[in-house]
């Protein structure tokens, strides 16, 4: 192949729009497991399980709190240099700010998702979009789990 006509290598990425339903959230987790396995992090690895947990929490929040009828949410996985996985979940609801829920507010059964994200992720945050918001988290795949 001629080096001048070769396509440059791009950052490995998966982007998928999913229905803002519990089924869409489950599918986001399954897609994450499959994609990480194809990137060399087997289904039964700690890195894959941790990424699935982060996606499950962010997708559940998008479906539960960021849902706008008739609008999907988007999952984006990007494998960054130094084997860092960036997880982005975007929803159409920009008017609701993220907040930690106390056990008293949640009745003890839910509301710990962002605390879990904070504990599992290397870093995380929220980015505004023209429509809605993106909640993102980054996870180091190799160093912690090799």
JSON list of C-alpha atoms in Angstrom, two decimals:
[
{"chain": "A", "resi": 1, "resn": "UNK", "atom": "CA", "xyz": [0.00, 0.00, 0.00]},
{"chain": "A", "resi": 2, "resn": "UNK", "atom": "CA", "xyz": [1.26, 3.45, -0.86]},
{"chain": "A", "resi": 3, "resn": "UNK", "atom": "CA", "xyz": [1.95, 5.40, 2.35]},
{"chain": "A", "resi": 4, "resn": "UNK", "atom": "CA", "xyz": [0.63, 8.59, 0.75]},
{"chain": "A", "resi": 5, "resn": "UNK", "atom": "CA", "xyz": [-2.79, 7.08, 0.13]},
{"chain": "A", "resi": 6, "resn": "UNK", "atom": "CA", "xyz": [-3.07, 5.13, 3.35]},
{"chain": "A", "resi": 7, "resn": "UNK", "atom": "CA", "xyz": [-5.81, 6.16, 5.75]},
{"chain": "A", "resi": 8, "resn": "UNK", "atom": "CA", "xyz": [-4.39, 7.41, 9.05]},
{"chain": "A", "resi": 9, "resn": "UNK", "atom": "CA", "xyz": [-5.18, 5.35, 12.10]},
{"chain": "A", "resi": 10, "resn": "UNK", "atom": "CA", "xyz": [-8.02, 6.83, 14.09]},
{"chain": "A", "resi": 11, "resn": "UNK", "atom": "CA", "xyz": [-8.92, 6.56, 17.73]},
{"chain": "A", "resi": 12, "resn": "UNK", "atom": "CA", "xyz": [-11.02, 3.41, 18.33]},
{"chain": "A", "resi": 13, "resn": "UNK", "atom": "CA", "xyz": [-14.59, 4.61, 18.93]},
{"chain": "A", "resi": 14, "resn": "UNK", "atom": "CA", "xyz": [-18.09, 3.19, 19.24]},
{"chain": "A", "resi": 15, "resn": "UNK", "atom": "CA", "xyz": [-21.06, 5.55, 18.96]},
{"chain": "A", "resi": 16, "resn": "UNK", "atom": "CA", "xyz": [-24.61, 4.25, 19.22]},
{"chain": "A", "resi": 17, "resn": "UNK", "atom": "CA", "xyz": [-28.02, 5.87, 19.72]},
{"chain": "A", "resi": 18, "resn": "UNK", "atom": "CA", "xyz": [-30.36, 3.85, 21.92]},
{"chain": "A", "resi": 19, "resn": "UNK", "atom": "CA", "xyz": [-33.96, 4.16, 22.99]},
{"chain": "A", "resi": 20, "resn": "UNK", "atom": "CA", "xyz": [-34.37, 6.01, 26.29]},
{"chain": "A", "resi": 21, "resn": "UNK", "atom": "CA", "xyz": [-35.91, 2.95, 27.93]},
{"chain": "A", "resi": 22, "resn": "UNK", "atom": "CA", "xyz": [-34.67, 0.34, 30.42]},
{"chain": "A", "resi": 23, "resn": "UNK", "atom": "CA", "xyz": [-34.10, -1.95, 27.43]},
{"chain": "A", "resi": 24, "resn": "UNK", "atom": "CA", "xyz": [-31.88, 0.70, 25.81]},
{"chain": "A", "resi": 25, "resn": "UNK", "atom": "CA", "xyz": [-29.87, 0.99, 29.03]},
{"chain": "A", "resi": 26, "resn": "UNK", "atom": "CA", "xyz": [-29.37, -2.79, 29.17]},
{"chain": "A", "resi": 27, "resn": "UNK", "atom": "CA", "xyz": [-28.30, -2.79, 25.53]},
{"chain": "A", "resi": 28, "resn": "UNK", "atom": "CA", "xyz": [-25.75, -0.04, 26.26]},
{"chain": "A", "resi": 29, "resn": "UNK", "atom": "CA", "xyz": [-24.16, -2.27, 28.88]},
{"chain": "A", "resi": 30, "resn": "UNK", "atom": "CA", "xyz": [-24.07, -5.27, 26.53]},
{"chain": "A", "resi": 31, "resn": "UNK", "atom": "CA", "xyz": [-22.60, -3.19, 23.70]},
{"chain": "A", "resi": 32, "resn": "UNK", "atom": "CA", "xyz": [-19.89, -2.00, 26.09]},
{"chain": "A", "resi": 33, "resn": "UNK", "atom": "CA", "xyz": [-19.00, -5.56, 27.10]},
{"chain": "A", "resi": 34, "resn": "UNK", "atom": "CA", "xyz": [-18.80, -6.64, 23.46]},
{"chain": "A", "resi": 35, "resn": "UNK", "atom": "CA", "xyz": [-16.79, -3.61, 22.31]},
{"chain": "A", "resi": 36, "resn": "UNK", "atom": "CA", "xyz": [-14.26, -3.91, 25.13]},
{"chain": "A", "resi": 37, "resn": "UNK", "atom": "CA", "xyz": [-13.82, -7.60, 24.37]},
{"chain": "A", "resi": 38, "resn": "UNK", "atom": "CA", "xyz": [-13.08, -6.70, 20.74]},
{"chain": "A", "resi": 39, "resn": "UNK", "atom": "CA", "xyz": [-10.50, -4.15, 22.00]},
{"chain": "A", "resi": 40, "resn": "UNK", "atom": "CA", "xyz": [-8.70, -6.85, 24.00]},
{"chain": "A", "resi": 41, "resn": "UNK", "atom": "CA", "xyz": [-10.42, -6.65, 27.39]},
{"chain": "A", "resi": 42, "resn": "UNK", "atom": "CA", "xyz": [-12.28, -9.98, 27.78]},
{"chain": "A", "resi": 43, "resn": "UNK", "atom": "CA", "xyz": [-15.83, -10.20, 29.09]},
{"chain": "A", "resi": 44, "resn": "UNK", "atom": "CA", "xyz": [-14.68, -11.71, 32.38]},
{"chain": "A", "resi": 45, "resn": "UNK", "atom": "CA", "xyz": [-11.94, -9.12, 33.06]},
{"chain": "A", "resi": 46, "resn": "UNK", "atom": "CA", "xyz": [-12.17, -6.57, 35.86]},
{"chain": "A", "resi": 47, "resn": "UNK", "atom": "CA", "xyz": [-11.74, -3.74, 33.34]},
{"chain": "A", "resi": 48, "resn": "UNK", "atom": "CA", "xyz": [-14.71, -4.95, 31.29]},
{"chain": "A", "resi": 49, "resn": "UNK", "atom": "CA", "xyz": [-16.89, -5.40, 34.38]},
{"chain": "A", "resi": 50, "resn": "UNK", "atom": "CA", "xyz": [-16.00, -1.94, 35.69]},
{"chain": "A", "resi": 51, "resn": "UNK", "atom": "CA", "xyz": [-16.73, -0.30, 32.33]},
{"chain": "A", "resi": 52, "resn": "UNK", "atom": "CA", "xyz": [-20.06, -2.12, 32.17]},
{"chain": "A", "resi": 53, "resn": "UNK", "atom": "CA", "xyz": [-20.95, -0.87, 35.65]},
{"chain": "A", "resi": 54, "resn": "UNK", "atom": "CA", "xyz": [-20.11, 2.73, 34.74]},
{"chain": "A", "resi": 55, "resn": "UNK", "atom": "CA", "xyz": [-22.17, 2.51, 31.54]},
{"chain": "A", "resi": 56, "resn": "UNK", "atom": "CA", "xyz": [-25.06, 0.91, 33.43]},
{"chain": "A", "resi": 57, "resn": "UNK", "atom": "CA", "xyz": [-25.15, 3.78, 35.94]},
{"chain": "A", "resi": 58, "resn": "UNK", "atom": "CA", "xyz": [-24.82, 6.55, 33.34]},
{"chain": "A", "resi": 59, "resn": "UNK", "atom": "CA", "xyz": [-27.36, 4.96, 30.99]},
{"chain": "A", "resi": 60, "resn": "UNK", "atom": "CA", "xyz": [-29.82, 4.37, 33.85]},
{"chain": "A", "resi": 61, "resn": "UNK", "atom": "CA", "xyz": [-29.54, 8.04, 34.78]},
{"chain": "A", "resi": 62, "resn": "UNK", "atom": "CA", "xyz": [-30.10, 9.09, 31.15]},
{"chain": "A", "resi": 63, "resn": "UNK", "atom": "CA", "xyz": [-33.20, 6.89, 30.92]},
{"chain": "A", "resi": 64, "resn": "UNK", "atom": "CA", "xyz": [-34.59, 7.78, 34.34]},
{"chain": "A", "resi": 65, "resn": "UNK", "atom": "CA", "xyz": [-33.74, 11.47, 34.68]},
{"chain": "A", "resi": 66, "resn": "UNK", "atom": "CA", "xyz": [-32.69, 12.65, 31.21]},
{"chain": "A", "resi": 67, "resn": "UNK", "atom": "CA", "xyz": [-35.48, 11.17, 29.15]},
{"chain": "A", "resi": 68, "resn": "UNK", "atom": "CA", "xyz": [-37.48, 13.35, 26.80]},
{"chain": "A", "resi": 69, "resn": "UNK", "atom": "CA", "xyz": [-40.38, 11.50, 25.12]},
{"chain": "A", "resi": 70, "resn": "UNK", "atom": "CA", "xyz": [-39.49, 10.56, 21.56]},
{"chain": "A", "resi": 71, "resn": "UNK", "atom": "CA", "xyz": [-35.76, 11.26, 22.03]},
{"chain": "A", "resi": 72, "resn": "UNK", "atom": "CA", "xyz": [-32.98, 8.68, 22.30]},
{"chain": "A", "resi": 73, "resn": "UNK", "atom": "CA", "xyz": [-29.80, 8.76, 24.34]},
{"chain": "A", "resi": 74, "resn": "UNK", "atom": "CA", "xyz": [-26.35, 8.22, 22.90]},
{"chain": "A", "resi": 75, "resn": "UNK", "atom": "CA", "xyz": [-23.54, 6.00, 24.11]},
{"chain": "A", "resi": 76, "resn": "UNK", "atom": "CA", "xyz": [-20.01, 6.81, 22.98]},
{"chain": "A", "resi": 77, "resn": "UNK", "atom": "CA", "xyz": [-16.94, 4.78, 23.93]},
{"chain": "A", "resi": 78, "resn": "UNK", "atom": "CA", "xyz": [-13.50, 6.10, 22.99]},
{"chain": "A", "resi": 79, "resn": "UNK", "atom": "CA", "xyz": [-10.26, 4.22, 23.60]},
{"chain": "A", "resi": 80, "resn": "UNK", "atom": "CA", "xyz": [-7.78, 6.99, 24.37]},
{"chain": "A", "resi": 81, "resn": "UNK", "atom": "CA", "xyz": [-3.98, 6.74, 24.50]},
{"chain": "A", "resi": 82, "resn": "UNK", "atom": "CA", "xyz": [-2.46, 4.95, 27.50]},
{"chain": "A", "resi": 83, "resn": "UNK", "atom": "CA", "xyz": [-5.45, 2.56, 27.49]},
{"chain": "A", "resi": 84, "resn": "UNK", "atom": "CA", "xyz": [-7.92, 4.99, 29.01]},
{"chain": "A", "resi": 85, "resn": "UNK", "atom": "CA", "xyz": [-11.56, 4.41, 28.15]},
{"chain": "A", "resi": 86, "resn": "UNK", "atom": "CA", "xyz": [-13.76, 7.49, 27.88]},
{"chain": "A", "resi": 87, "resn": "UNK", "atom": "CA", "xyz": [-17.45, 6.73, 28.33]},
{"chain": "A", "resi": 88, "resn": "UNK", "atom": "CA", "xyz": [-19.95, 9.38, 27.26]},
{"chain": "A", "resi": 89, "resn": "UNK", "atom": "CA", "xyz": [-23.71, 9.14, 27.70]},
{"chain": "A", "resi": 90, "resn": "UNK", "atom": "CA", "xyz": [-25.69, 12.00, 26.19]},
{"chain": "A", "resi": 91, "resn": "UNK", "atom": "CA", "xyz": [-29.37, 12.70, 26.78]},
{"chain": "A", "resi": 92, "resn": "UNK", "atom": "CA", "xyz": [-31.78, 15.35, 25.54]},
{"chain": "A", "resi": 93, "resn": "UNK", "atom": "CA", "xyz": [-32.55, 16.86, 28.94]},
{"chain": "A", "resi": 94, "resn": "UNK", "atom": "CA", "xyz": [-30.38, 19.86, 29.80]},
{"chain": "A", "resi": 95, "resn": "UNK", "atom": "CA", "xyz": [-32.66, 21.39, 32.42]},
{"chain": "A", "resi": 96, "resn": "UNK", "atom": "CA", "xyz": [-31.92, 18.86, 35.15]},
{"chain": "A", "resi": 97, "resn": "UNK", "atom": "CA", "xyz": [-28.62, 19.24, 36.95]},
{"chain": "A", "resi": 98, "resn": "UNK", "atom": "CA", "xyz": [-26.82, 16.20, 38.31]},
{"chain": "A", "resi": 99, "resn": "UNK", "atom": "CA", "xyz": [-26.82, 15.82, 42.06]},
{"chain": "A", "resi": 100, "resn": "UNK", "atom": "CA", "xyz": [-25.98, 13.28, 44.69]},
{"chain": "A", "resi": 101, "resn": "UNK", "atom": "CA", "xyz": [-29.07, 11.91, 46.40]},
{"chain": "A", "resi": 102, "resn": "UNK", "atom": "CA", "xyz": [-29.02, 11.20, 50.11]},
{"chain": "A", "resi": 103, "resn": "UNK", "atom": "CA", "xyz": [-30.26, 7.90, 51.46]},
{"chain": "A", "resi": 104, "resn": "UNK", "atom": "CA", "xyz": [-33.18, 9.70, 53.14]},
{"chain": "A", "resi": 105, "resn": "UNK", "atom": "CA", "xyz": [-34.24, 11.23, 49.80]},
{"chain": "A", "resi": 106, "resn": "UNK", "atom": "CA", "xyz": [-34.02, 7.95, 47.92]},
{"chain": "A", "resi": 107, "resn": "UNK", "atom": "CA", "xyz": [-35.62, 5.76, 50.53]},
{"chain": "A", "resi": 108, "resn": "UNK", "atom": "CA", "xyz": [-32.41, 3.73, 50.67]},
{"chain": "A", "resi": 109, "resn": "UNK", "atom": "CA", "xyz": [-33.14, 1.83, 47.44]},
{"chain": "A", "resi": 110, "resn": "UNK", "atom": "CA", "xyz": [-31.59, 4.07, 44.79]},
{"chain": "A", "resi": 111, "resn": "UNK", "atom": "CA", "xyz": [-29.69, 7.29, 44.23]},
{"chain": "A", "resi": 112, "resn": "UNK", "atom": "CA", "xyz": [-26.16, 6.02, 44.65]},
{"chain": "A", "resi": 113, "resn": "UNK", "atom": "CA", "xyz": [-25.30, 5.92, 40.95]},
{"chain": "A", "resi": 114, "resn": "UNK", "atom": "CA", "xyz": [-23.14, 9.03, 40.85]},
{"chain": "A", "resi": 115, "resn": "UNK", "atom": "CA", "xyz": [-21.34, 8.01, 44.03]},
{"chain": "A", "resi": 116, "resn": "UNK", "atom": "CA", "xyz": [-20.49, 4.73, 42.33]},
{"chain": "A", "resi": 117, "resn": "UNK", "atom": "CA", "xyz": [-19.32, 6.59, 39.22]},
{"chain": "A", "resi": 118, "resn": "UNK", "atom": "CA", "xyz": [-17.11, 8.80, 41.39]},
{"chain": "A", "resi": 119, "resn": "UNK", "atom": "CA", "xyz": [-15.57, 5.76, 43.08]},
{"chain": "A", "resi": 120, "resn": "UNK", "atom": "CA", "xyz": [-14.95, 3.72, 39.92]},
{"chain": "A", "resi": 121, "resn": "UNK", "atom": "CA", "xyz": [-13.88, 6.41, 37.45]},
{"chain": "A", "resi": 122, "resn": "UNK", "atom": "CA", "xyz": [-10.46, 7.97, 37.12]},
{"chain": "A", "resi": 123, "resn": "UNK", "atom": "CA", "xyz": [-12.31, 11.25, 36.47]},
{"chain": "A", "resi": 124, "resn": "UNK", "atom": "CA", "xyz": [-15.83, 12.23, 35.39]},
{"chain": "A", "resi": 125, "resn": "UNK", "atom": "CA", "xyz": [-17.95, 15.27, 34.64]},
{"chain": "A", "resi": 126, "resn": "UNK", "atom": "CA", "xyz": [-20.77, 16.85, 32.70]},
{"chain": "A", "resi": 127, "resn": "UNK", "atom": "CA", "xyz": [-20.63, 18.78, 29.43]},
{"chain": "A", "resi": 128, "resn": "UNK", "atom": "CA", "xyz": [-23.45, 20.93, 28.11]},
{"chain": "A", "resi": 129, "resn": "UNK", "atom": "CA", "xyz": [-24.65, 20.43, 24.55]},
{"chain": "A", "resi": 130, "resn": "UNK", "atom": "CA", "xyz": [-26.91, 22.45, 22.26]},
{"chain": "A", "resi": 131, "resn": "UNK", "atom": "CA", "xyz": [-29.65, 20.03, 23.26]},
{"chain": "A", "resi": 132, "resn": "UNK", "atom": "CA", "xyz": [-29.21, 18.21, 26.54]},
{"chain": "A", "resi": 133, "resn": "UNK", "atom": "CA", "xyz": [-26.03, 17.18, 28.28]},
{"chain": "A", "resi": 134, "resn": "UNK", "atom": "CA", "xyz": [-23.26, 14.60, 28.18]},
{"chain": "A", "resi": 135, "resn": "UNK", "atom": "CA", "xyz": [-22.15, 12.84, 31.33]},
{"chain": "A", "resi": 136, "resn": "UNK", "atom": "CA", "xyz": [-18.70, 11.34, 30.86]},
{"chain": "A", "resi": 137, "resn": "UNK", "atom": "CA", "xyz": [-16.33, 9.17, 32.83]},
{"chain": "A", "resi": 138, "resn": "UNK", "atom": "CA", "xyz": [-12.81, 7.94, 32.17]},
{"chain": "A", "resi": 139, "resn": "UNK", "atom": "CA", "xyz": [-11.42, 4.60, 33.28]},
{"chain": "A", "resi": 140, "resn": "UNK", "atom": "CA", "xyz": [-7.84, 3.34, 33.10]},
{"chain": "A", "resi": 141, "resn": "UNK", "atom": "CA", "xyz": [-8.15, -0.16, 31.66]},
{"chain": "A", "resi": 142, "resn": "UNK", "atom": "CA", "xyz": [-4.72, -1.75, 32.00]},
{"chain": "A", "resi": 143, "resn": "UNK", "atom": "CA", "xyz": [-2.76, -0.30, 34.88]},
{"chain": "A", "resi": 144, "resn": "UNK", "atom": "CA", "xyz": [-5.31, -1.10, 37.56]},
{"chain": "A", "resi": 145, "resn": "UNK", "atom": "CA", "xyz": [-6.23, -4.51, 36.25]},
{"chain": "A", "resi": 146, "resn": "UNK", "atom": "CA", "xyz": [-3.08, -6.11, 34.83]}
]
